[in-house]
Short mmCIF file of C-alpha atoms in Angstrom, two decimals:
data_model
loop_
_atom_site.label_atom_id
_atom_site.label_comp_id
_atom_site.label_asym_id
_atom_site.label_seq_id
_atom_site.Cartn_x
_atom_site.Cartn_y
_atom_site.Cartn_z
CA UNK A 4 -21.04 -21.98 78.79
CA UNK A 5 -21.94 -22.16 75.01
CA UNK A 6 -25.33 -23.69 73.83
CA UNK A 7 -23.63 -26.91 73.11
CA UNK A 8 -22.46 -27.45 77.14
CA UNK A 9 -19.05 -26.46 75.23
CA UNK A 10 -16.59 -24.36 77.29
CA UNK A 11 -15.74 -21.18 75.20
CA UNK A 12 -11.74 -21.06 76.36
CA UNK A 13 -12.09 -24.80 75.30
CA UNK A 14 -12.92 -23.54 71.78
CA UNK A 15 -10.35 -21.18 71.80
CA UNK A 16 -7.36 -23.05 72.65
CA UNK A 17 -8.74 -25.71 70.04
CA UNK A 18 -8.68 -22.98 67.06
CA UNK A 19 -5.37 -21.97 68.00
CA UNK A 20 -4.08 -24.74 68.70
CA UNK A 21 -5.19 -26.04 65.39
CA UNK A 22 -3.67 -22.87 63.58
CA UNK A 23 -0.04 -22.99 65.40
CA UNK A 24 0.40 -26.04 64.35
CA UNK A 25 1.76 -25.76 60.91
CA UNK A 26 3.48 -22.19 61.51
CA UNK A 27 5.60 -24.48 64.68
CA UNK A 28 5.89 -27.48 61.69
CA UNK A 29 7.43 -24.89 59.76
CA UNK A 30 10.04 -23.71 62.59
CA UNK A 31 8.54 -20.76 63.35
CA UNK A 32 8.51 -20.34 67.11
CA UNK A 33 5.09 -18.51 69.30
CA UNK A 34 7.60 -16.10 70.35
CA UNK A 35 8.84 -14.50 66.88
CA UNK A 36 7.79 -11.30 65.11
CA UNK A 37 6.77 -13.58 62.13
CA UNK A 38 4.92 -16.48 64.09
CA UNK A 39 1.17 -14.38 63.54
CA UNK A 40 1.75 -13.13 60.41
CA UNK A 41 2.51 -16.81 59.52
CA UNK A 42 -0.33 -18.57 61.58
CA UNK A 43 -3.31 -15.87 59.34
CA UNK A 44 -1.68 -17.45 56.16
CA UNK A 45 -1.05 -20.97 56.63
CA UNK A 46 -5.52 -21.65 56.04
CA UNK A 47 -5.64 -19.43 52.92
CA UNK A 48 -2.77 -21.56 51.33
CA UNK A 49 -4.46 -25.06 52.22
CA UNK A 50 -6.85 -25.14 49.52
CA UNK A 51 -7.30 -28.29 47.16
CA UNK A 52 -5.24 -26.81 43.65
CA UNK A 53 -2.00 -26.16 46.15
CA UNK A 54 -2.17 -29.40 48.36
CA UNK A 55 -4.90 -32.03 47.67
CA UNK A 56 -3.85 -35.13 49.84
CA UNK A 57 -3.52 -32.37 53.10
CA UNK A 58 -6.49 -30.68 52.32
CA UNK A 59 -9.12 -33.87 51.59
CA UNK A 60 -7.66 -35.20 54.83
CA UNK A 61 -8.41 -32.17 57.15
CA UNK A 62 -11.67 -32.41 55.47
CA UNK A 63 -12.46 -35.95 56.15
CA UNK A 64 -11.44 -35.84 59.77
CA UNK A 65 -13.29 -31.97 60.48
CA UNK A 66 -16.43 -34.38 58.42
CA UNK A 67 -16.18 -37.43 60.60
CA UNK A 68 -16.14 -35.02 63.74
CA UNK A 69 -19.27 -33.83 63.10
CA UNK A 70 -21.02 -36.60 61.62
CA UNK A 71 -19.90 -38.07 65.78
CA UNK A 72 -21.21 -34.82 67.31
CA UNK A 73 -24.56 -35.19 65.27
CA UNK A 74 -25.19 -38.62 65.62
CA UNK A 75 -24.73 -37.68 69.63
CA UNK A 76 -26.96 -35.05 69.67
CA UNK A 77 -29.54 -36.71 67.66
CA UNK A 78 -28.63 -40.05 70.81
CA UNK A 79 -29.43 -37.11 73.07
CA UNK A 80 -32.64 -36.27 71.96
CA UNK A 81 -34.11 -39.52 71.29
CA UNK A 82 -37.13 -39.00 71.71
CA UNK A 83 -37.82 -36.19 70.15
CA UNK A 84 -36.34 -38.03 67.11
CA UNK A 85 -38.55 -40.77 67.70
CA UNK A 86 -41.89 -38.59 67.64
CA UNK A 87 -40.48 -36.49 64.67
CA UNK A 88 -40.20 -40.24 62.95
CA UNK A 89 -43.43 -41.67 63.70
CA UNK A 90 -45.44 -38.38 62.69
CA UNK A 91 -43.44 -37.97 58.80
CA UNK A 92 -44.15 -42.16 58.80
CA UNK A 93 -48.27 -40.93 59.41
CA UNK A 94 -48.03 -37.87 57.17
CA UNK A 95 -46.77 -41.04 54.46
CA UNK A 96 -49.35 -43.11 54.88
CA UNK A 97 -52.22 -40.00 54.81
CA UNK A 98 -51.01 -38.97 51.76
CA UNK A 99 -51.23 -42.28 49.70
CA UNK A 100 -53.69 -44.49 51.46
CA UNK A 101 -57.35 -43.13 49.16
CA UNK A 102 -60.50 -41.31 51.22
CA UNK A 103 -62.83 -38.87 51.89
CA UNK A 104 -59.43 -37.33 53.35
CA UNK A 105 -57.43 -36.24 49.79
CA UNK A 106 -59.33 -33.86 49.55
CA UNK A 107 -58.21 -31.90 52.49
CA UNK A 108 -54.79 -33.19 52.07
CA UNK A 109 -54.63 -31.67 49.03
CA UNK A 110 -55.66 -28.36 50.24
CA UNK A 111 -52.70 -28.64 52.85
CA UNK A 112 -50.20 -29.75 49.66
CA UNK A 113 -51.00 -26.62 47.82
CA UNK A 114 -50.87 -24.55 50.68
CA UNK A 115 -47.35 -25.57 52.45
CA UNK A 116 -45.77 -25.91 48.28
CA UNK A 117 -47.02 -21.88 48.52
CA UNK A 118 -45.54 -20.99 51.51
CA UNK A 119 -42.32 -22.91 50.71
CA UNK A 120 -41.98 -21.20 47.65
CA UNK A 121 -42.29 -17.64 48.79
CA UNK A 122 -40.10 -18.54 51.72
CA UNK A 123 -37.48 -19.32 49.45
CA UNK A 124 -38.12 -16.39 47.63
CA UNK A 125 -37.75 -14.56 51.40
CA UNK A 126 -34.46 -16.34 51.39
CA UNK A 127 -33.07 -15.65 47.79
CA UNK A 128 -33.91 -12.17 48.89
CA UNK A 129 -31.61 -11.84 51.36
CA UNK A 130 -28.75 -13.50 49.48
CA UNK A 131 -28.83 -10.84 46.43
CA UNK A 132 -29.41 -14.12 44.33
CA UNK A 133 -25.30 -12.80 43.44
CA UNK A 134 -26.77 -10.32 41.46
CA UNK A 135 -28.33 -7.74 44.36
CA UNK A 136 -31.68 -7.85 42.19
CA UNK A 137 -34.27 -8.09 45.18
CA UNK A 138 -37.47 -10.93 44.79
CA UNK A 139 -39.65 -8.20 46.24
CA UNK A 140 -39.54 -6.45 43.25
CA UNK A 141 -39.18 -9.58 40.80
CA UNK A 142 -41.69 -11.87 42.09
CA UNK A 143 -43.39 -10.66 45.43
CA UNK A 144 -44.61 -6.55 44.00
CA UNK A 145 -46.02 -7.56 41.05
CA UNK A 146 -48.09 -10.47 42.42
CA UNK A 147 -49.40 -7.98 44.94
CA UNK A 148 -50.26 -5.43 42.40
CA UNK A 149 -51.57 -7.97 40.08
CA UNK A 150 -54.26 -8.82 42.58
CA UNK A 151 -54.37 -5.82 43.16
CA UNK A 152 -55.99 -4.80 39.79
CA UNK A 153 -58.35 -7.71 39.79
CA UNK A 154 -60.03 -7.35 42.87
CA UNK A 155 -60.80 -3.92 41.73
CA UNK A 156 -61.72 -5.44 38.21
CA UNK A 157 -63.94 -8.09 39.30
CA UNK A 158 -65.22 -6.11 42.55
CA UNK A 159 -64.52 -8.97 45.03
CA UNK A 160 -61.62 -11.08 46.00
CA UNK A 161 -63.89 -13.92 46.17
CA UNK A 162 -61.12 -15.44 43.28
CA UNK A 163 -59.46 -18.94 44.57
CA UNK A 164 -57.27 -18.66 47.58
CA UNK A 165 -53.61 -19.42 46.66
CA UNK A 166 -51.44 -20.14 44.91
CA UNK A 167 -53.01 -18.55 41.81
CA UNK A 168 -53.70 -20.15 38.58
CA UNK A 169 -51.85 -17.80 35.94
CA UNK A 170 -55.25 -16.41 35.30
CA UNK A 171 -57.57 -14.93 37.93
CA UNK A 172 -61.49 -16.25 38.13
CA UNK A 173 -63.70 -13.02 38.33
CA UNK A 174 -66.53 -14.80 40.34
CA UNK A 175 -70.30 -14.41 38.60
CA UNK A 176 -73.15 -13.07 41.00
CA UNK A 177 -74.90 -16.25 39.75
CA UNK A 178 -72.44 -18.41 41.69
CA UNK A 179 -70.05 -19.33 38.54
CA UNK A 180 -66.82 -17.89 37.74
CA UNK A 181 -65.59 -15.89 34.68
CA UNK A 182 -61.76 -15.30 33.74
CA UNK A 183 -60.68 -11.66 34.99
CA UNK A 184 -57.50 -10.13 35.31
CA UNK A 185 -55.94 -6.46 34.45
CA UNK A 186 -55.45 -7.51 31.01
CA UNK A 187 -59.21 -8.43 30.26
CA UNK A 188 -60.69 -4.25 29.67
CA UNK A 189 -63.69 -3.19 31.76
CA UNK A 190 -64.59 -5.25 34.35
CA UNK A 191 -67.56 -5.19 36.68
CA UNK A 192 -68.61 -1.48 38.74
CA UNK A 193 -66.37 -1.42 42.18
CA UNK A 194 -67.89 -4.47 44.96
CA UNK A 195 -68.76 -3.03 48.45
CA UNK A 196 -66.34 -6.16 50.02
CA UNK A 197 -63.29 -4.60 48.29
CA UNK A 198 -61.14 -2.79 50.30
CA UNK A 199 -57.53 -1.47 51.64
CA UNK A 200 -57.80 -3.93 53.64
CA UNK A 201 -59.46 -7.01 52.25
CA UNK A 202 -56.80 -6.88 49.63
CA UNK A 203 -54.60 -6.66 52.49
CA UNK A 204 -56.18 -9.63 53.94
CA UNK A 205 -55.89 -11.75 50.80
CA UNK A 206 -51.61 -11.40 49.96
CA UNK A 207 -51.10 -11.31 53.31
CA UNK A 208 -49.94 -15.47 53.90
CA UNK A 209 -47.69 -14.57 50.14
CA UNK A 210 -46.56 -11.55 51.90
CA UNK A 211 -45.26 -13.21 55.40
CA UNK A 212 -43.49 -16.26 54.62
CA UNK A 213 -41.50 -13.96 52.25
CA UNK A 214 -41.03 -11.64 55.24
CA UNK A 215 -39.74 -14.91 57.52
CA UNK A 216 -37.19 -15.77 54.35
CA UNK A 217 -35.98 -12.82 54.71
CA UNK A 218 -35.30 -13.29 58.56
CA UNK A 219 -34.01 -16.53 58.08
CA UNK A 220 -31.79 -14.94 55.27
CA UNK A 221 -29.99 -12.96 57.97
CA UNK A 222 -29.03 -15.68 60.11
CA UNK A 223 -25.29 -16.58 57.95
CA UNK A 224 -23.87 -13.24 59.72
CA UNK A 225 -25.63 -14.27 63.57
CA UNK A 226 -23.78 -17.35 63.06
CA UNK A 227 -20.65 -16.73 61.27
CA UNK A 228 -20.08 -13.71 64.00
CA UNK A 229 -21.30 -16.00 67.26
CA UNK A 230 -18.57 -18.72 65.87
CA UNK A 231 -15.92 -16.42 65.47
CA UNK A 232 -16.74 -15.00 69.18
CA UNK A 233 -16.77 -17.77 70.39
CA UNK A 234 -13.90 -20.29 68.68
CA UNK A 235 -11.36 -17.00 68.81
CA UNK A 236 -10.52 -17.35 65.45
CA UNK A 237 -10.55 -14.87 62.71
CA UNK A 238 -13.02 -15.74 60.19
CA UNK A 239 -12.29 -14.99 56.05
CA UNK A 240 -15.33 -12.78 55.74
CA UNK A 241 -14.96 -9.26 54.50
CA UNK A 242 -18.08 -8.51 56.57
CA UNK A 243 -17.06 -9.62 59.33
CA UNK A 244 -13.45 -7.60 58.77
CA UNK A 245 -15.26 -4.61 58.06
CA UNK A 246 -17.07 -4.90 61.32
CA UNK A 247 -13.32 -5.76 62.95
CA UNK A 248 -12.16 -2.26 61.63
CA UNK A 249 -14.95 -0.03 62.45
CA UNK A 250 -15.01 -1.81 65.93
CA UNK A 251 -11.20 -0.35 65.60
CA UNK A 252 -11.65 3.38 64.81
CA UNK A 253 -14.44 3.90 67.06
CA UNK A 254 -15.80 7.60 66.72
CA UNK A 255 -12.79 8.62 64.34
CA UNK A 256 -14.83 7.52 61.14
CA UNK A 257 -15.66 10.72 59.29
CA UNK A 258 -17.59 9.51 56.32
CA UNK A 259 -21.34 9.03 55.96
CA UNK A 260 -21.75 5.01 55.31
CA UNK A 261 -19.28 4.27 58.72
CA UNK A 262 -21.02 6.78 60.68
CA UNK A 263 -24.32 5.33 59.98
CA UNK A 264 -22.98 1.93 60.85
CA UNK A 265 -21.71 3.04 64.16
CA UNK A 266 -25.53 4.25 64.45
CA UNK A 267 -26.73 0.64 64.30
CA UNK A 268 -23.98 -0.68 66.19
CA UNK A 269 -24.54 1.64 68.71
CA UNK A 270 -28.59 1.52 68.93
CA UNK A 271 -28.36 -2.24 69.33
CA UNK A 272 -25.56 -2.35 71.75
CA UNK A 273 -27.62 -0.22 74.17
CA UNK A 274 -31.72 -0.40 73.02
CA UNK A 275 -31.40 -4.81 73.00
CA UNK A 276 -34.59 -6.45 71.57
CA UNK A 277 -36.06 -2.54 70.96
CA UNK A 278 -33.09 -1.61 68.56
CA UNK A 279 -33.15 -5.09 66.23
CA UNK A 280 -36.61 -4.71 65.87
CA UNK A 281 -36.59 -1.05 65.08
CA UNK A 282 -33.74 -2.17 62.49
CA UNK A 283 -35.36 -4.53 61.25
CA UNK A 284 -38.86 -2.70 60.45
CA UNK A 285 -37.74 -0.87 57.93
CA UNK A 286 -35.80 -0.85 54.21
CA UNK A 287 -31.99 -1.66 56.03
CA UNK A 288 -29.41 -2.57 53.55
CA UNK A 289 -26.79 -1.99 56.79
CA UNK A 290 -29.01 -4.68 58.65
CA UNK A 291 -26.01 -7.68 57.94
CA UNK A 292 -23.94 -5.32 60.08
CA UNK A 293 -27.35 -5.97 62.62
CA UNK A 294 -26.52 -9.40 62.90
CA UNK A 295 -22.65 -9.36 62.91
CA UNK A 296 -23.11 -7.06 65.94
CA UNK A 297 -25.79 -9.20 67.42
CA UNK A 298 -23.55 -12.52 67.38
CA UNK A 299 -20.20 -11.05 67.98
CA UNK A 300 -22.17 -9.34 71.38
CA UNK A 301 -23.44 -13.03 72.01
CA UNK A 302 -26.60 -11.51 71.75
CA UNK A 303 -29.04 -14.66 72.38
CA UNK A 304 -30.78 -16.40 69.31
CA UNK A 305 -34.26 -16.26 69.87
CA UNK A 306 -33.93 -12.48 70.82
CA UNK A 307 -31.97 -11.30 67.82
CA UNK A 308 -34.90 -13.77 65.55
CA UNK A 309 -37.68 -13.10 67.24
CA UNK A 310 -36.80 -9.05 66.52
CA UNK A 311 -35.81 -9.84 63.24
CA UNK A 312 -39.09 -11.99 61.87
CA UNK A 313 -41.80 -9.94 63.36
CA UNK A 314 -39.99 -6.83 61.82
CA UNK A 315 -39.91 -8.27 58.55
CA UNK A 316 -42.22 -10.73 58.16
CA UNK A 317 -45.01 -8.42 60.07
CA UNK A 318 -44.38 -4.45 60.75
CA UNK A 319 -41.89 -4.12 57.32
CA UNK A 320 -44.28 -6.71 55.63
CA UNK A 321 -47.16 -4.04 56.08
CA UNK A 322 -45.57 -1.08 55.04
CA UNK A 323 -44.41 -2.50 51.67
CA UNK A 324 -47.89 -4.38 50.74
CA UNK A 325 -49.95 -1.38 52.34
CA UNK A 326 -47.63 0.79 49.38
CA UNK A 327 -47.76 -1.22 46.65
CA UNK A 328 -51.69 -1.75 46.70
CA UNK A 329 -51.77 1.82 47.29
CA UNK A 330 -49.56 2.64 44.21
CA UNK A 331 -52.03 0.42 42.23
CA UNK A 332 -54.99 1.86 43.56
CA UNK A 333 -57.16 4.01 41.06
CA UNK A 334 -59.51 5.85 43.11
CA UNK A 335 -57.00 6.19 46.04
CA UNK A 336 -54.83 7.69 44.07
CA UNK A 337 -57.55 10.35 42.58
CA UNK A 338 -58.59 11.11 45.90
CA UNK A 339 -55.45 11.72 46.70
CA UNK A 340 -54.23 13.60 43.94
CA UNK A 341 -57.42 15.34 44.66
CA UNK A 342 -57.04 15.56 48.33
CA UNK A 343 -53.53 17.30 47.65
CA UNK A 344 -55.23 20.02 44.99
#
């Protein structure tokens, strides 16, 4: 049985009935040779600029069906829904009513907005912004480098917590603060409280939120492959089609890319949670294949997502963060050069 209580056999039967309807209406029998090709081509011809009325008709039916299922699921979980609504009401009252608690509310608001910002950048990193650009190189990497340089210039990491202002404020010995940062010349000497681990702790929130966003961005391939396996339909997705071709070729693949994909597939299929964790813990451009593999073989959601978020938001993120901090730490680089020499 599926998670929503619907038998996968019923899903496959419904999908086959939906796809076989137009072909049978055209006068093609399922026993004839061209029936499967006609059934596969029919959804591609069902587009808004070719058949607007029929497309809008199917869209309306699907929308009504989805809304009815969503309403029914909410009604089954009405206790949780009422609890969430009550919690939102209390938060709304606490946010708008004046009092001594407003300082804490504003602090929580800034933290939540900061987390949402880096979480969104992480999701966009998995999506690729449509051009393959990586938000780690565009946003998180420069942010970690800026904090690293400012920490060594100020001799402390006691400047304000995130979200940082445009200019980082260096704390003074007398308890005040002075504007500092990488572009303000020579700062105070390196303080005893500044170390590799203190800088890592300073940027841990942003880095972990970005890593969690990349883990969330890996869910669409998983859900697409899982839905295709349960419904029996062939999704119109290039990555899934490449995955099916790779499964058909098996061990006959000759090029390096196909063999690498097969290695990722076998690792996840044989090792399971630890295999997903290993693939998510290193910079891996083939991780989309891991999500498709887990969805195709109906790996439980929390097994896939748990291993992915641990690998990306904890292990991989600390590796990338450590690399950037070491790269922009002048005394560490000088020690490494001296050691090599």
